[in-house]
C-alpha positions as a LaTeX table, in Angstrom:
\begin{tabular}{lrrr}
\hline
Residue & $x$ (\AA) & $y$ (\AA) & $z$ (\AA) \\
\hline
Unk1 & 69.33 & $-10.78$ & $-22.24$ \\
Unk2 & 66.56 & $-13.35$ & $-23.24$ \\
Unk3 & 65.93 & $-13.61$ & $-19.95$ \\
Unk4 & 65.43 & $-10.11$ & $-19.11$ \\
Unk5 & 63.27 & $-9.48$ & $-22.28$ \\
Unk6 & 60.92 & $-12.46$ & $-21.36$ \\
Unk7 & 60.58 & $-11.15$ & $-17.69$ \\
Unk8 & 60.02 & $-7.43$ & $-19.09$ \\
Unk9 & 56.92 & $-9.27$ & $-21.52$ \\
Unk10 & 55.35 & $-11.05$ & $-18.94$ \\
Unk11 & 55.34 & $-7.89$ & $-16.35$ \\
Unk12 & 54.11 & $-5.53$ & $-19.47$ \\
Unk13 & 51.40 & $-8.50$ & $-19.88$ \\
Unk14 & 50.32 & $-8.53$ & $-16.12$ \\
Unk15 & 50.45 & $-4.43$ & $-15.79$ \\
Unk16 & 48.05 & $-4.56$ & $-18.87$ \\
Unk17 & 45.80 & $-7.02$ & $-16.92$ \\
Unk18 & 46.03 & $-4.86$ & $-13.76$ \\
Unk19 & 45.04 & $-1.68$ & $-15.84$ \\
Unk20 & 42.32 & $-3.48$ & $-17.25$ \\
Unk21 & 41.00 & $-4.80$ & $-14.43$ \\
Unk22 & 41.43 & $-1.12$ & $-12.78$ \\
Unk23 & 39.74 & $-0.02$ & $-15.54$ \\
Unk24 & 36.46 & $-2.08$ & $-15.74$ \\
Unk25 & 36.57 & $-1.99$ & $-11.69$ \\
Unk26 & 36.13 & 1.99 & $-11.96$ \\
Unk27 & 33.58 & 1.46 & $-14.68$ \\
Unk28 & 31.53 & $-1.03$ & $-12.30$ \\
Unk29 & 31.87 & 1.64 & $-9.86$ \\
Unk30 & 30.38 & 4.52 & $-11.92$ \\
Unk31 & 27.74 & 2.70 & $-13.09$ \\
Unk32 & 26.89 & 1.47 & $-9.36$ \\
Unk33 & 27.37 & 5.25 & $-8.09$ \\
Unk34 & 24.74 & 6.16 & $-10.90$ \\
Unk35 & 22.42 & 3.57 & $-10.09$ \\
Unk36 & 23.01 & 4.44 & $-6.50$ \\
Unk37 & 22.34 & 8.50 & $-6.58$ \\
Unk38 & 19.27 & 7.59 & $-9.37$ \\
Unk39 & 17.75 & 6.25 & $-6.39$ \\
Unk40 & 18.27 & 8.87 & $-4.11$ \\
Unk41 & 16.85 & 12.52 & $-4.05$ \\
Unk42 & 14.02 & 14.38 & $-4.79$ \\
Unk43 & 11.45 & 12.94 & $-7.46$ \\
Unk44 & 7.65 & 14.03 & $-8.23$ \\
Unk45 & 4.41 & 11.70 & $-9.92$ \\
Unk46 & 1.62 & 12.71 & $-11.42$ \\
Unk47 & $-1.21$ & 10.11 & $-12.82$ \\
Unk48 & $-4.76$ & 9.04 & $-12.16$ \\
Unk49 & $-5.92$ & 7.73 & $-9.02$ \\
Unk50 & $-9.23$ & 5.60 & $-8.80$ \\
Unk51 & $-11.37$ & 6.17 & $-5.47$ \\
Unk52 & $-13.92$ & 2.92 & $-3.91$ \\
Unk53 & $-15.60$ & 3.77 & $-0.68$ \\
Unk54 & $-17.29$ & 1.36 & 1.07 \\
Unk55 & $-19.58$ & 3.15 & 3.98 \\
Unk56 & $-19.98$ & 1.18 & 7.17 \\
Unk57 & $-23.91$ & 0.79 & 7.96 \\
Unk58 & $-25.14$ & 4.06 & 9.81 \\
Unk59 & $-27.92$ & 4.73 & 12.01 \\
Unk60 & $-29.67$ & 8.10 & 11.97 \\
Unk61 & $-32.08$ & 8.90 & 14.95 \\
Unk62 & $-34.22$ & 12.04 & 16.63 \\
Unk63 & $-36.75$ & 11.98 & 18.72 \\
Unk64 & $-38.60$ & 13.97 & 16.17 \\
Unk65 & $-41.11$ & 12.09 & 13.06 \\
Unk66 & $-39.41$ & 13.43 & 9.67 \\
Unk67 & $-39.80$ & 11.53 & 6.72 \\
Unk68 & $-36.38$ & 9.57 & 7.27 \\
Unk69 & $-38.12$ & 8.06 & 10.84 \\
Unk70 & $-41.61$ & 7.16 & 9.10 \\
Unk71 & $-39.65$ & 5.52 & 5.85 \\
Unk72 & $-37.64$ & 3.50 & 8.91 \\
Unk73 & $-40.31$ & 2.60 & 11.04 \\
Unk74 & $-42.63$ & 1.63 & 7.52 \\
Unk75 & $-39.84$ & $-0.35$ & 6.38 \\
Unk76 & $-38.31$ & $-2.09$ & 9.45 \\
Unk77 & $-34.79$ & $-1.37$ & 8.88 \\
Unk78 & $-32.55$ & 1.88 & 8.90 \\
Unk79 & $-31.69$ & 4.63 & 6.72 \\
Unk80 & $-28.25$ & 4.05 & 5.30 \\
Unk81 & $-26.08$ & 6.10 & 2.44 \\
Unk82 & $-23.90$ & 4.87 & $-0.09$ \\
Unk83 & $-21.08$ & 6.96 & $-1.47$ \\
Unk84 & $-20.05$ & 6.39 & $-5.26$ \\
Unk85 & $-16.46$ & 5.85 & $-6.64$ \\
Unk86 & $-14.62$ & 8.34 & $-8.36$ \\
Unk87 & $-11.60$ & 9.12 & $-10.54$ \\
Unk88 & $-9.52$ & 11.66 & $-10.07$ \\
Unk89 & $-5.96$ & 13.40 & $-10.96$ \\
Unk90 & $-3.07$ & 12.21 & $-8.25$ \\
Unk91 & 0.06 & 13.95 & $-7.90$ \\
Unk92 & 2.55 & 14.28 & $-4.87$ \\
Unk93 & 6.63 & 14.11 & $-3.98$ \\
Unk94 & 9.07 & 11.42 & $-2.98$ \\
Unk95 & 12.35 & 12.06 & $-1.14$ \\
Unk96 & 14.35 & 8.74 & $-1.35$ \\
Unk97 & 17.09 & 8.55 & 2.06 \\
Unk98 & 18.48 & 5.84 & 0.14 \\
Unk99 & 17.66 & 2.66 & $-2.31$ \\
Unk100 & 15.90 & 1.55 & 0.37 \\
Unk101 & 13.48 & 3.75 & 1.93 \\
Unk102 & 11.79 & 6.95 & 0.81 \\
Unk103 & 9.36 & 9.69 & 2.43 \\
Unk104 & 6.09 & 10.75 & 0.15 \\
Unk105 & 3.18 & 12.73 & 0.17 \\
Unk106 & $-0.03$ & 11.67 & $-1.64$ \\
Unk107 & $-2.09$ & 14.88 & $-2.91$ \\
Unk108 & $-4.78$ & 14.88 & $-5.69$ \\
Unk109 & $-7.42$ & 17.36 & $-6.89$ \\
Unk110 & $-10.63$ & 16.90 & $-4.59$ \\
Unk111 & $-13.24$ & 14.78 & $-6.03$ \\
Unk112 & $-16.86$ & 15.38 & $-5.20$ \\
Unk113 & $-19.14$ & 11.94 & $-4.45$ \\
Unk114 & $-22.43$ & 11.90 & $-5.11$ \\
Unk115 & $-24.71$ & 10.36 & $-1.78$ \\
Unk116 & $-27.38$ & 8.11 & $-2.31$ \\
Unk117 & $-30.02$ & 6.63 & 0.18 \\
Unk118 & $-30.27$ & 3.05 & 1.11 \\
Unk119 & $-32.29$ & 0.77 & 2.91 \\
Unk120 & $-35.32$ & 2.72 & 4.30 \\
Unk121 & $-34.00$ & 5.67 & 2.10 \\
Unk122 & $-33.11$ & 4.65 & $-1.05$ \\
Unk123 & $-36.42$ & 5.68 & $-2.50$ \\
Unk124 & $-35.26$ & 9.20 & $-2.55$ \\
Unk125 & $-32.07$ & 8.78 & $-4.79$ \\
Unk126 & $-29.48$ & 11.40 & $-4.73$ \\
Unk127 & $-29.36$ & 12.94 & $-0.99$ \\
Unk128 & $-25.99$ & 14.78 & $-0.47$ \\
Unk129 & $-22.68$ & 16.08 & $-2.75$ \\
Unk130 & $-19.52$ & 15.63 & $-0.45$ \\
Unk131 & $-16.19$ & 16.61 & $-2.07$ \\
Unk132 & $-12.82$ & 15.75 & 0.26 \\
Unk133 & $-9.31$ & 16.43 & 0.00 \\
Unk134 & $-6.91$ & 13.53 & 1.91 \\
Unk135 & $-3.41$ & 13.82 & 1.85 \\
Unk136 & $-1.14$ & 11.07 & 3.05 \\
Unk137 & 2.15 & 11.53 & 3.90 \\
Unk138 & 4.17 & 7.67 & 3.81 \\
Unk139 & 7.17 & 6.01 & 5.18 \\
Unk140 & 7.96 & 3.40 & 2.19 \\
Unk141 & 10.71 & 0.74 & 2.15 \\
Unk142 & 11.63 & $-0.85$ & $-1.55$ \\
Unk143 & 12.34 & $-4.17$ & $-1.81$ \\
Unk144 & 14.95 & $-5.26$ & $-4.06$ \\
Unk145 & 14.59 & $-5.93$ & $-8.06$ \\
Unk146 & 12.13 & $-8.76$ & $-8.63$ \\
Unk147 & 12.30 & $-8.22$ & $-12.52$ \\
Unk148 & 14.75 & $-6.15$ & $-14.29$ \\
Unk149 & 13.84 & $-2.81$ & $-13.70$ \\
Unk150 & 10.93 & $-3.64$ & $-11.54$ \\
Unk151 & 11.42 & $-3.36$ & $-7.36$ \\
Unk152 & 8.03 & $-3.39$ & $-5.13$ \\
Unk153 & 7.52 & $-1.54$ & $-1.54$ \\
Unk154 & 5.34 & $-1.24$ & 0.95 \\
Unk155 & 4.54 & 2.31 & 3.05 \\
Unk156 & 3.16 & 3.29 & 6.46 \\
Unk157 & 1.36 & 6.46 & 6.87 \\
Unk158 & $-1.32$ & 9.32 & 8.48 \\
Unk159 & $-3.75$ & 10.61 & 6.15 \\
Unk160 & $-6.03$ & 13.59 & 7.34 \\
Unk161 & $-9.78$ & 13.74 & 5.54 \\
Unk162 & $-11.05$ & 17.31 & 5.33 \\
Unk163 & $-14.50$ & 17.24 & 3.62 \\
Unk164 & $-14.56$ & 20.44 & 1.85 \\
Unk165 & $-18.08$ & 20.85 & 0.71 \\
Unk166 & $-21.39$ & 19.06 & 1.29 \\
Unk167 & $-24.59$ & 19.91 & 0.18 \\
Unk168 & $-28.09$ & 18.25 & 0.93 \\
Unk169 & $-30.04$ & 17.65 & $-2.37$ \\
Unk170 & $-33.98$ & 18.44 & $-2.92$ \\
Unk171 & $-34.42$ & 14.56 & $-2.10$ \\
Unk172 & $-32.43$ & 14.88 & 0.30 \\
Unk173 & $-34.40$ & 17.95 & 2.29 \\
Unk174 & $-37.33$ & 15.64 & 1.26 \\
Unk175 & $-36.34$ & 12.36 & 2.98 \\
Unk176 & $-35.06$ & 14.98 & 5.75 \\
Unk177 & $-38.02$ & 17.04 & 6.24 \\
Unk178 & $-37.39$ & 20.30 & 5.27 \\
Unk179 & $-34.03$ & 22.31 & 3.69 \\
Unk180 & $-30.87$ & 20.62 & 5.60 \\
Unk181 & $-27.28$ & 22.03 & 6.48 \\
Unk182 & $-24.55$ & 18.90 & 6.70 \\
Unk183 & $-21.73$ & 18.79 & 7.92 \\
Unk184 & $-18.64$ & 16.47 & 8.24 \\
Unk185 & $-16.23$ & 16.57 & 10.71 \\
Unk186 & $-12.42$ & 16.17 & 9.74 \\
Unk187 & $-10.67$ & 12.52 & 9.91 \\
Unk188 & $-6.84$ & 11.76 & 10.82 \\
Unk189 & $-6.00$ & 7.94 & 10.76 \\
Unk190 & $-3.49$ & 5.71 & 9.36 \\
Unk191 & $-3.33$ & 4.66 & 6.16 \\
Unk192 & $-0.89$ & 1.82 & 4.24 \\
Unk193 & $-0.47$ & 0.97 & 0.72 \\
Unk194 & 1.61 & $-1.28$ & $-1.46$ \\
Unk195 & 2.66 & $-0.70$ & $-4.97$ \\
Unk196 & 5.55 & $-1.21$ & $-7.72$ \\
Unk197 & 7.90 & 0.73 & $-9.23$ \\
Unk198 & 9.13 & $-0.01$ & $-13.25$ \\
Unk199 & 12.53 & 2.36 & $-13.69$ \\
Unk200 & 12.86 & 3.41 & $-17.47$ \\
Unk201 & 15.91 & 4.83 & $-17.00$ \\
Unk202 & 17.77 & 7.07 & $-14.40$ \\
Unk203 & 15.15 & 9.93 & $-14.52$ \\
Unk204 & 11.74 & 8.28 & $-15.38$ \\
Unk205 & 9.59 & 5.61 & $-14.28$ \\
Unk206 & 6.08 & 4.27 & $-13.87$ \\
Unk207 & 4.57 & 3.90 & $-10.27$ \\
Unk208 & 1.30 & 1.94 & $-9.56$ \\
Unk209 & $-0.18$ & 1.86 & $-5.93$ \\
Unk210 & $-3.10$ & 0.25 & $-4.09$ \\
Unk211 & $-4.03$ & 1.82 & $-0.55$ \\
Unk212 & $-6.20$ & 1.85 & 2.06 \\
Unk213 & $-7.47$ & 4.84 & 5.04 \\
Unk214 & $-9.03$ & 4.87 & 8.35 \\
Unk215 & $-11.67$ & 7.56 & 7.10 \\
Unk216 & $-14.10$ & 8.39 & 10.14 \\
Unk217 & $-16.35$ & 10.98 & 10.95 \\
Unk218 & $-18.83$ & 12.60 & 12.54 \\
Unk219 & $-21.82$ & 13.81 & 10.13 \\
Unk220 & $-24.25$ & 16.57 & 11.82 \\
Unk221 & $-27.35$ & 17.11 & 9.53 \\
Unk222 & $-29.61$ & 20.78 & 10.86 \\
Unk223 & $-32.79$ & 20.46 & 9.17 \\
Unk224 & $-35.40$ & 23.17 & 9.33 \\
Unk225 & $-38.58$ & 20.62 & 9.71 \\
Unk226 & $-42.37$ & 21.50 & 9.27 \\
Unk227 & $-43.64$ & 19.07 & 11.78 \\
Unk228 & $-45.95$ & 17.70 & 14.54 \\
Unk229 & $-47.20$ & 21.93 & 15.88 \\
Unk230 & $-45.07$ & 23.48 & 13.46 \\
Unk231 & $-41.25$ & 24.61 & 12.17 \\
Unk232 & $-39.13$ & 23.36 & 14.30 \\
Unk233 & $-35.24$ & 22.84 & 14.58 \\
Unk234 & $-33.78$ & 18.78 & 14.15 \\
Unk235 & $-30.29$ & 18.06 & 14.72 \\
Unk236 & $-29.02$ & 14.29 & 13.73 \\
Unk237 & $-25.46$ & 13.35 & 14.45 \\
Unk238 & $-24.11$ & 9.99 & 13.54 \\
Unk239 & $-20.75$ & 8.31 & 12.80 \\
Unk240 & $-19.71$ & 7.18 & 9.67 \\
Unk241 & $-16.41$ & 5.00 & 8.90 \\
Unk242 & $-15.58$ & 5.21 & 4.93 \\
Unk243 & $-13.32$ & 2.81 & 4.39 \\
Unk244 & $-11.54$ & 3.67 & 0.94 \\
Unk245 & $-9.32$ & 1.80 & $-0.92$ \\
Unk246 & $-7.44$ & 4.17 & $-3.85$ \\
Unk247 & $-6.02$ & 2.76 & $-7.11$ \\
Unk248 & $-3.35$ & 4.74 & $-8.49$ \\
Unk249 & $-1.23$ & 4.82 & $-11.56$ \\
Unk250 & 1.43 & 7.63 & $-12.31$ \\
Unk251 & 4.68 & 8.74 & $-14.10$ \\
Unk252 & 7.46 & 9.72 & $-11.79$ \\
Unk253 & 10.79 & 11.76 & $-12.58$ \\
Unk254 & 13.72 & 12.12 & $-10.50$ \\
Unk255 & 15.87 & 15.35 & $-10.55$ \\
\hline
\end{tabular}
């Protein structure tokens, strides 16, 4: 009998320390499964986003004397544009396959860059308002957790530049040589950015993102010139590469 009630102890004993072993197993499991499906599924941002453009050096030429010609031929160097930085509202939607990769598309309300002159130019200021809209839709792949609740990635992508509105300015019909008509031609070319994610909890986080576009274009400026016999009609075309890189920080939630 002492026997038998020692041997029923110790097998109570061990089915308690299966059970609880079961038990925190299943619990792991749950809280992996959570983890698991919090990084998978639709999810939107929405933050600021901080635009630099950096304008490769340009070359504007026509066979007819305007003002931009004389300033280049009086100065010995060309007529080049700089486009200013801006801040603007960024927004777009993730869909994560799985803890590792995700698709996403970048939007953000168009900003509008003011143009100045340079070089042989930059006498007349302000020449041109350009506003552009460039979504970029991204293949990303997450790394895994570097810091608790912290993972970085890195994404692959096509972005497509359509400039929206440009206008010449009254210096800018000035340096032209009468009232000028621009227009920019749309861009497609790749893009690539790398960023960080910070995961509050299974719903919210905190994405910041650094990227960079092949932005390149062909600029036509029609300008209705008074010059050499008379009005007459000038057409420049040039290409321009604008090279941004885009600074972004936004709040994400998953549904």
């Amino acid at each position: 009998m002492f026997f038998m009630s020692h041997f029923d102890k110790k097998t109570s004993q061990a089915l308690r320390l299966v059970a609880v072993a079961a038990t925190l197993g299943l619990a792991g499991l749950t809280v992996h499964a959570e983890e698991e499906s919090a990084l998978k599924g639709w999810s939107v941002y929405l933050g600021g986003a901080y635009i630099h453009v950096n304008v490769a050096p340009n070359h504007f030429t026509t066979d007819t004397p305007t003002p931009v010609d004389v300033a280049q031929a009086e100065h010995g160097t060309t007529a080049g544009l700089a486009v200013d930085d801006k801040a603007t509202v960024g927004f777009g939607v993730v869909y994560r396959f799985n803890p590792k990769w995700s698709a996403e598309l970048a939007l953000g309300i168009p900003p509008e860059h003011s143009v100045t002159g340079t070089d042989a130019i930059q006498s007349f200021g302000q020449v041109a308002l350009v506003k552009q809209a460039p979504p970029s839709a991204f293949l990303n792949y997450h790394f895994d957790e570097v810091l608790p609740g912290f993972s970085p990635f890195v994404g692959l992508g096509v972005n497509y530049t359509k400039f929206t509105r440009t206008r010449s300015t009254q210096a800018g019909d000035a340096a032209a040589g009468g009232p000028t008509k621009i227009k920019l031609s749309p861009s497609w070319g790749l893009t690539g950015h790398v960023g960080g994610t910070y995961q509050i909890d299974n719903h919210w986080s905190v994405v910041g993102t650094v990227a960079y576009a092949d932005v390149k274009s062909t600029v036509t400026n029609t300008t209705e010139a008074n010059v050499g016999d008379g009005p007459m009609t000038v057409v420049r075309k040039d290409k321009l590469n604008f090279r941004p890189l885009v600074y972004t920080l936004s709040v994400g939630y998953a549904f």
